[in-house]
mmCIF file of C-alpha atoms in Angstrom:
data_model
loop_
_atom_site.group_PDB
_atom_site.id
_atom_site.type_symbol
_atom_site.label_atom_id
_atom_site.label_comp_id
_atom_site.label_asym_id
_atom_site.label_seq_id
_atom_site.Cartn_x
_atom_site.Cartn_y
_atom_site.Cartn_z
ATOM 1 C CA MET A 953 121.311 113.197 95.613
ATOM 2 C CA VAL A 954 122.268 113.019 99.296
ATOM 3 C CA ASN A 955 119.246 112.639 101.557
ATOM 4 C CA SER A 956 119.745 114.743 104.684
ATOM 5 C CA SER A 957 117.774 112.470 107.031
ATOM 6 C CA VAL A 958 119.637 109.346 105.929
ATOM 7 C CA LYS A 959 123.047 110.948 105.524
ATOM 8 C CA ASP A 960 125.602 109.603 108.033
ATOM 9 C CA LYS A 961 123.214 107.049 109.528
ATOM 10 C CA VAL A 962 125.036 103.811 110.301
ATOM 11 C CA VAL A 963 123.242 100.887 108.643
ATOM 12 C CA VAL A 964 124.161 97.203 108.906
ATOM 13 C CA ILE A 965 122.828 94.915 106.150
ATOM 14 C CA THR A 966 122.951 91.121 105.977
ATOM 15 C CA GLY A 967 122.473 89.228 102.730
ATOM 16 C CA ALA A 968 124.084 92.186 100.995
ATOM 17 C CA SER A 969 125.957 90.449 98.174
ATOM 18 C CA SER A 970 123.091 90.319 95.662
ATOM 19 C CA GLY A 971 119.456 91.105 94.984
ATOM 20 C CA ILE A 972 117.568 93.309 97.414
ATOM 21 C CA GLY A 973 120.522 93.564 99.781
ATOM 22 C CA ALA A 974 122.975 94.779 97.129
ATOM 23 C CA ALA A 975 120.395 97.204 95.699
ATOM 24 C CA THR A 976 119.768 98.603 99.176
ATOM 25 C CA VAL A 977 123.489 99.143 99.673
ATOM 26 C CA GLN A 978 123.525 101.181 96.464
ATOM 27 C CA VAL A 979 120.442 103.237 97.349
ATOM 28 C CA LEU A 980 121.486 104.002 100.932
ATOM 29 C CA ALA A 981 125.120 104.727 100.082
ATOM 30 C CA GLN A 982 123.988 107.176 97.416
ATOM 31 C CA ALA A 983 121.805 108.805 100.093
ATOM 32 C CA GLY A 984 124.901 109.317 102.257
ATOM 33 C CA ALA A 985 124.543 106.503 104.782
ATOM 34 C CA LYS A 986 127.520 104.694 106.304
ATOM 35 C CA LEU A 987 127.191 100.966 105.720
ATOM 36 C CA VAL A 988 128.530 97.762 107.209
ATOM 37 C CA ILE A 989 127.521 94.861 105.001
ATOM 38 C CA GLY A 990 127.720 91.098 105.389
ATOM 39 C CA ALA A 991 127.186 87.977 103.284
ATOM 40 C CA ARG A 992 128.981 84.730 102.559
ATOM 41 C CA ARG A 993 130.313 85.895 99.152
ATOM 42 C CA THR A 994 132.955 88.446 100.101
ATOM 43 C CA GLU A 995 134.118 89.074 96.539
ATOM 44 C CA ARG A 996 130.744 90.631 95.760
ATOM 45 C CA LEU A 997 130.829 92.672 98.946
ATOM 46 C CA ALA A 998 134.289 93.967 98.013
ATOM 47 C CA GLU A 999 133.018 95.089 94.596
ATOM 48 C CA LEU A 1000 130.149 96.981 96.209
ATOM 49 C CA ALA A 1001 132.381 98.669 98.770
ATOM 50 C CA ALA A 1002 134.905 99.686 96.118
ATOM 51 C CA SER A 1003 132.271 101.637 94.189
ATOM 52 C CA PHE A 1004 131.900 104.207 96.957
ATOM 53 C CA THR A 1005 134.103 106.584 98.923
ATOM 54 C CA ASP A 1006 136.795 104.789 100.871
ATOM 55 C CA GLY A 1007 135.476 103.887 104.311
ATOM 56 C CA GLN A 1008 131.806 104.583 103.576
ATOM 57 C CA VAL A 1009 130.983 100.906 103.002
ATOM 58 C CA LEU A 1010 132.723 98.291 105.154
ATOM 59 C CA TYR A 1011 132.214 94.575 104.695
ATOM 60 C CA GLN A 1012 132.781 91.301 106.475
ATOM 61 C CA GLN A 1013 132.023 87.690 105.594
ATOM 62 C CA THR A 1014 128.875 86.730 107.473
ATOM 63 C CA ASP A 1015 126.845 83.541 107.587
ATOM 64 C CA VAL A 1016 123.667 84.460 109.452
ATOM 65 C CA THR A 1017 123.249 80.884 110.718
ATOM 66 C CA ASP A 1018 126.308 81.509 112.915
ATOM 67 C CA GLN A 1019 125.407 83.778 115.839
ATOM 68 C CA GLN A 1020 129.010 84.779 116.481
ATOM 69 C CA GLN A 1021 129.482 85.907 112.882
ATOM 70 C CA VAL A 1022 126.360 88.059 113.083
ATOM 71 C CA LYS A 1023 127.555 89.589 116.345
ATOM 72 C CA ALA A 1024 130.973 90.232 114.771
ATOM 73 C CA LEU A 1025 129.290 92.212 111.982
ATOM 74 C CA ILE A 1026 127.489 94.411 114.510
ATOM 75 C CA ASP A 1027 130.710 94.758 116.512
ATOM 76 C CA LEU A 1028 132.518 95.958 113.368
ATOM 77 C CA ALA A 1029 129.963 98.745 112.981
ATOM 78 C CA LEU A 1030 130.263 99.689 116.654
ATOM 79 C CA ASP A 1031 134.071 99.657 116.516
ATOM 80 C CA LYS A 1032 134.319 101.759 113.345
ATOM 81 C CA PHE A 1033 131.382 104.142 113.723
ATOM 82 C CA GLY A 1034 130.540 104.061 117.449
ATOM 83 C CA HIS A 1035 126.882 103.142 117.095
ATOM 84 C CA VAL A 1036 124.288 101.451 114.864
ATOM 85 C CA ASP A 1037 121.210 103.346 113.704
ATOM 86 C CA VAL A 1038 119.654 100.617 111.549
ATOM 87 C CA LEU A 1039 119.968 96.861 111.203
ATOM 88 C CA TYR A 1040 118.489 95.400 108.025
ATOM 89 C CA ASN A 1041 118.029 91.622 108.373
ATOM 90 C CA ASN A 1042 117.814 90.770 104.694
ATOM 91 C CA ALA A 1043 119.409 87.333 104.265
ATOM 92 C CA GLY A 1044 116.897 84.693 103.213
ATOM 93 C CA LEU A 1045 116.233 81.459 101.309
ATOM 94 C CA MET A 1046 113.205 80.269 99.311
ATOM 95 C CA PRO A 1047 113.582 76.575 98.341
ATOM 96 C CA LEU A 1048 109.896 75.995 97.568
ATOM 97 C CA SER A 1049 108.515 72.461 97.667
ATOM 98 C CA GLU A 1050 105.327 70.658 98.604
ATOM 99 C CA MET A 1051 105.226 69.085 102.054
ATOM 100 C CA ALA A 1052 104.869 65.539 100.692
ATOM 101 C CA GLU A 1053 108.247 65.867 98.986
ATOM 102 C CA LEU A 1054 109.730 65.671 102.505
ATOM 103 C CA LYS A 1055 112.663 67.988 101.839
ATOM 104 C CA VAL A 1056 113.393 68.191 105.537
ATOM 105 C CA ASN A 1057 116.939 69.466 105.051
ATOM 106 C CA GLU A 1058 115.551 72.414 103.086
ATOM 107 C CA TRP A 1059 112.974 73.107 105.787
ATOM 108 C CA GLU A 1060 115.709 73.163 108.403
ATOM 109 C CA ARG A 1061 117.888 75.459 106.302
ATOM 110 C CA MET A 1062 115.006 77.920 105.865
ATOM 111 C CA ILE A 1063 114.384 77.939 109.603
ATOM 112 C CA ASP A 1064 118.084 78.523 110.255
ATOM 113 C CA VAL A 1065 118.405 81.419 107.813
ATOM 114 C CA ASN A 1066 114.935 82.998 107.651
ATOM 115 C CA ILE A 1067 114.083 82.802 111.369
ATOM 116 C CA LYS A 1068 117.184 82.129 113.437
ATOM 117 C CA GLY A 1069 119.298 84.471 111.308
ATOM 118 C CA VAL A 1070 116.855 87.286 112.086
ATOM 119 C CA LEU A 1071 116.863 86.422 115.786
ATOM 120 C CA TYR A 1072 120.667 86.470 115.835
ATOM 121 C CA GLY A 1073 120.606 89.936 114.290
ATOM 122 C CA ILE A 1074 118.127 91.184 116.869
ATOM 123 C CA ALA A 1075 120.112 89.637 119.719
ATOM 124 C CA SER A 1076 123.308 91.308 118.512
ATOM 125 C CA VAL A 1077 121.984 94.815 117.940
ATOM 126 C CA LEU A 1078 119.315 95.170 120.616
ATOM 127 C CA PRO A 1079 121.618 95.807 123.620
ATOM 128 C CA PRO A 1080 123.423 98.799 122.021
ATOM 129 C CA MET A 1081 120.141 100.179 120.682
ATOM 130 C CA ILE A 1082 118.542 99.937 124.115
ATOM 131 C CA ALA A 1083 121.592 101.691 125.602
ATOM 132 C CA GLN A 1084 121.377 104.546 123.073
ATOM 133 C CA HIS A 1085 117.561 104.683 123.421
ATOM 134 C CA SER A 1086 117.025 104.649 119.650
ATOM 135 C CA GLY A 1087 117.380 102.540 116.536
ATOM 136 C CA GLN A 1088 115.527 100.713 113.795
ATOM 137 C CA ILE A 1089 115.410 96.999 113.016
ATOM 138 C CA ILE A 1090 114.213 96.107 109.528
ATOM 139 C CA THR A 1091 113.567 92.587 108.244
ATOM 140 C CA THR A 1092 112.727 91.298 104.783
ATOM 141 C CA ASP A 1093 109.426 89.492 105.116
ATOM 142 C CA SER A 1094 107.220 88.627 102.115
ATOM 143 C CA VAL A 1095 103.718 88.576 100.708
ATOM 144 C CA ALA A 1096 104.158 84.889 101.609
ATOM 145 C CA GLY A 1097 103.940 86.036 105.215
ATOM 146 C CA HIS A 1098 100.308 86.930 104.468
ATOM 147 C CA ILE A 1099 99.189 84.362 101.882
ATOM 148 C CA VAL A 1100 100.010 80.652 101.515
ATOM 149 C CA HIS A 1101 100.084 78.759 98.208
ATOM 150 C CA PRO A 1102 100.767 75.082 97.459
ATOM 151 C CA GLY A 1103 104.525 74.645 97.612
ATOM 152 C CA THR A 1104 105.071 77.595 99.964
ATOM 153 C CA ALA A 1105 103.931 76.105 103.287
ATOM 154 C CA VAL A 1106 107.305 76.019 105.055
ATOM 155 C CA TYR A 1107 108.619 79.183 103.418
ATOM 156 C CA SER A 1108 105.405 81.000 104.333
ATOM 157 C CA GLY A 1109 105.703 79.566 107.837
ATOM 158 C CA THR A 1110 109.095 81.223 108.261
ATOM 159 C CA LYS A 1111 107.681 84.511 107.032
ATOM 160 C CA TRP A 1112 104.627 84.306 109.293
ATOM 161 C CA ALA A 1113 107.063 83.725 112.148
ATOM 162 C CA ILE A 1114 108.784 86.996 111.236
ATOM 163 C CA GLN A 1115 105.438 88.801 111.498
ATOM 164 C CA ALA A 1116 105.059 87.573 115.084
ATOM 165 C CA ILE A 1117 108.677 88.216 116.071
ATOM 166 C CA MET A 1118 108.789 91.732 114.674
ATOM 167 C CA ASP A 1119 105.446 92.810 116.117
ATOM 168 C CA GLY A 1120 106.372 91.401 119.510
ATOM 169 C CA LEU A 1121 109.660 93.311 119.313
ATOM 170 C CA ARG A 1122 107.794 96.479 118.349
ATOM 171 C CA GLN A 1123 105.591 96.293 121.407
ATOM 172 C CA GLU A 1124 108.423 95.436 123.777
ATOM 173 C CA GLN A 1125 110.757 98.184 122.577
ATOM 174 C CA ALA A 1126 108.356 101.069 121.885
ATOM 175 C CA ALA A 1127 109.365 102.779 125.135
ATOM 176 C CA ASN A 1128 113.011 102.638 124.039
ATOM 177 C CA HIS A 1129 112.178 104.412 120.764
ATOM 178 C CA ILE A 1130 113.328 101.401 118.716
ATOM 179 C CA LYS A 1131 111.438 101.165 115.453
ATOM 180 C CA THR A 1132 110.602 97.881 113.727
ATOM 181 C CA THR A 1133 109.870 97.511 110.031
ATOM 182 C CA MET A 1134 108.953 94.567 107.812
ATOM 183 C CA ILE A 1135 109.595 94.908 104.085
ATOM 184 C CA SER A 1136 107.159 92.479 102.427
ATOM 185 C CA PRO A 1137 107.530 92.226 98.659
ATOM 186 C CA GLY A 1138 105.702 89.990 96.244
ATOM 187 C CA ALA A 1139 107.524 88.632 93.185
ATOM 188 C CA VAL A 1140 110.960 90.217 92.787
ATOM 189 C CA ASN A 1141 113.475 89.617 90.007
ATOM 190 C CA THR A 1142 116.432 88.408 92.097
ATOM 191 C CA GLU A 1143 118.474 85.230 92.569
ATOM 192 C CA LEU A 1144 116.108 83.941 95.272
ATOM 193 C CA PHE A 1145 114.568 81.387 92.908
ATOM 194 C CA SER A 1146 117.999 79.717 92.563
ATOM 195 C CA THR A 1147 117.509 77.963 95.913
ATOM 196 C CA ILE A 1148 114.535 75.973 94.524
ATOM 197 C CA THR A 1149 115.850 72.466 93.855
ATOM 198 C CA ASP A 1150 113.023 71.128 91.675
ATOM 199 C CA PRO A 1151 113.987 72.161 88.088
ATOM 200 C CA LYS A 1152 110.440 72.637 86.768
ATOM 201 C CA ARG A 1153 109.311 74.673 89.763
ATOM 202 C CA ARG A 1154 112.499 76.743 89.637
ATOM 203 C CA GLU A 1155 112.036 77.484 85.929
ATOM 204 C CA ALA A 1156 108.404 78.516 86.462
ATOM 205 C CA VAL A 1157 109.231 80.857 89.339
ATOM 206 C CA GLU A 1158 112.239 82.281 87.478
ATOM 207 C CA ALA A 1159 110.159 83.018 84.380
ATOM 208 C CA ASP A 1160 107.431 84.723 86.431
ATOM 209 C CA GLU A 1161 109.841 86.852 88.437
ATOM 210 C CA LYS A 1162 111.885 87.892 85.405
ATOM 211 C CA ASN A 1163 108.819 88.764 83.347
ATOM 212 C CA ASN A 1164 106.540 90.230 86.004
ATOM 213 C CA GLY A 1165 108.533 90.853 89.170
ATOM 214 C CA LEU A 1166 109.581 94.027 90.888
ATOM 215 C CA SER A 1167 113.202 95.044 90.536
ATOM 216 C CA ALA A 1168 115.491 94.809 93.545
ATOM 217 C CA SER A 1169 115.802 98.605 93.397
ATOM 218 C CA ASP A 1170 112.020 98.949 93.786
ATOM 219 C CA VAL A 1171 112.287 97.143 97.119
ATOM 220 C CA ALA A 1172 115.425 99.061 98.131
ATOM 221 C CA LYS A 1173 113.497 102.307 97.709
ATOM 222 C CA ALA A 1174 110.911 100.980 100.158
ATOM 223 C CA VAL A 1175 113.719 100.413 102.669
ATOM 224 C CA LEU A 1176 114.921 103.982 102.112
ATOM 225 C CA TYR A 1177 111.370 105.241 102.653
ATOM 226 C CA ALA A 1178 111.094 103.373 105.954
ATOM 227 C CA ILE A 1179 114.380 104.818 107.219
ATOM 228 C CA ASP A 1180 113.686 108.317 105.899
ATOM 229 C CA GLN A 1181 111.063 109.228 108.499
ATOM 230 C CA PRO A 1182 110.999 111.609 111.463
ATOM 231 C CA ALA A 1183 112.039 110.197 114.828
ATOM 232 C CA ASN A 1184 108.410 109.961 115.969
ATOM 233 C CA VAL A 1185 107.210 107.991 112.910
ATOM 234 C CA ALA A 1186 107.646 104.224 112.570
ATOM 235 C CA ILE A 1187 106.756 102.495 109.311
ATOM 236 C CA ASN A 1188 105.969 99.023 110.678
ATOM 237 C CA GLU A 1189 105.407 97.315 107.345
ATOM 238 C CA VAL A 1190 105.701 98.060 103.658
ATOM 239 C CA LEU A 1191 103.727 95.565 101.541
ATOM 240 C CA LEU A 1192 104.472 95.891 97.834
ATOM 241 C CA ARG A 1193 103.617 93.806 94.776
ATOM 242 C CA PRO A 1194 103.977 94.097 91.034
ATOM 243 C CA VAL A 1195 100.789 95.767 89.842
ATOM 244 C CA THR A 1196 99.851 92.592 87.896
ATOM 245 C CA GLN A 1197 100.256 90.233 90.871
ATOM 246 C CA GLU A 1198 96.808 89.252 92.074
ATOM 247 C CA ARG A 1199 97.730 87.384 95.303
#
């Protein structure tokens, strides 16, 4: 069913090749949105785009650690559709480890993708949104942005950073009618666990998410809900867990 308030909105999504990003493409395209999607795996993006009306879903290879590639994705949306209504910063990594394991390269990669990738998205889309005096910037945060567990210190740190960045952006851009939204899920059955390099930890997280986690579509519906609001209503955060998840 086409949703009248989402229909024809121009939405840019990063990390769109799998998981929450791919599910959100499906949900928003079915609601009638126009989408420009980015990820490193273009073959998956092409498959997604091909499943909808020609021209409704455009795609471009995008590594969010490269500021120019993120800007190029926004520029594609501006060139093809003339404006951007929503940016969904969804790309993220979760290579969990305890601090004493000293996986510094993984820490740096999380900072590059989970924090700097979001900042690059904001930097690319904010000028046109300020000029049009409207827009919405959505970012995938996490329950880990609220609660820390052993093994999640650096990952949680990147998600706490998103809380600060997005709320600061909200306050700064309220007068320009630019909405900010954090989508903060708990366990979700996606490929995110695949970035965990310790085999035992990866297997444990994978088993928990597959058996108890939300589906990617559950989270995508939360994104739709946040977008599907009147112009005067901003959903600043959606925090959602599987009903059996205690923390």
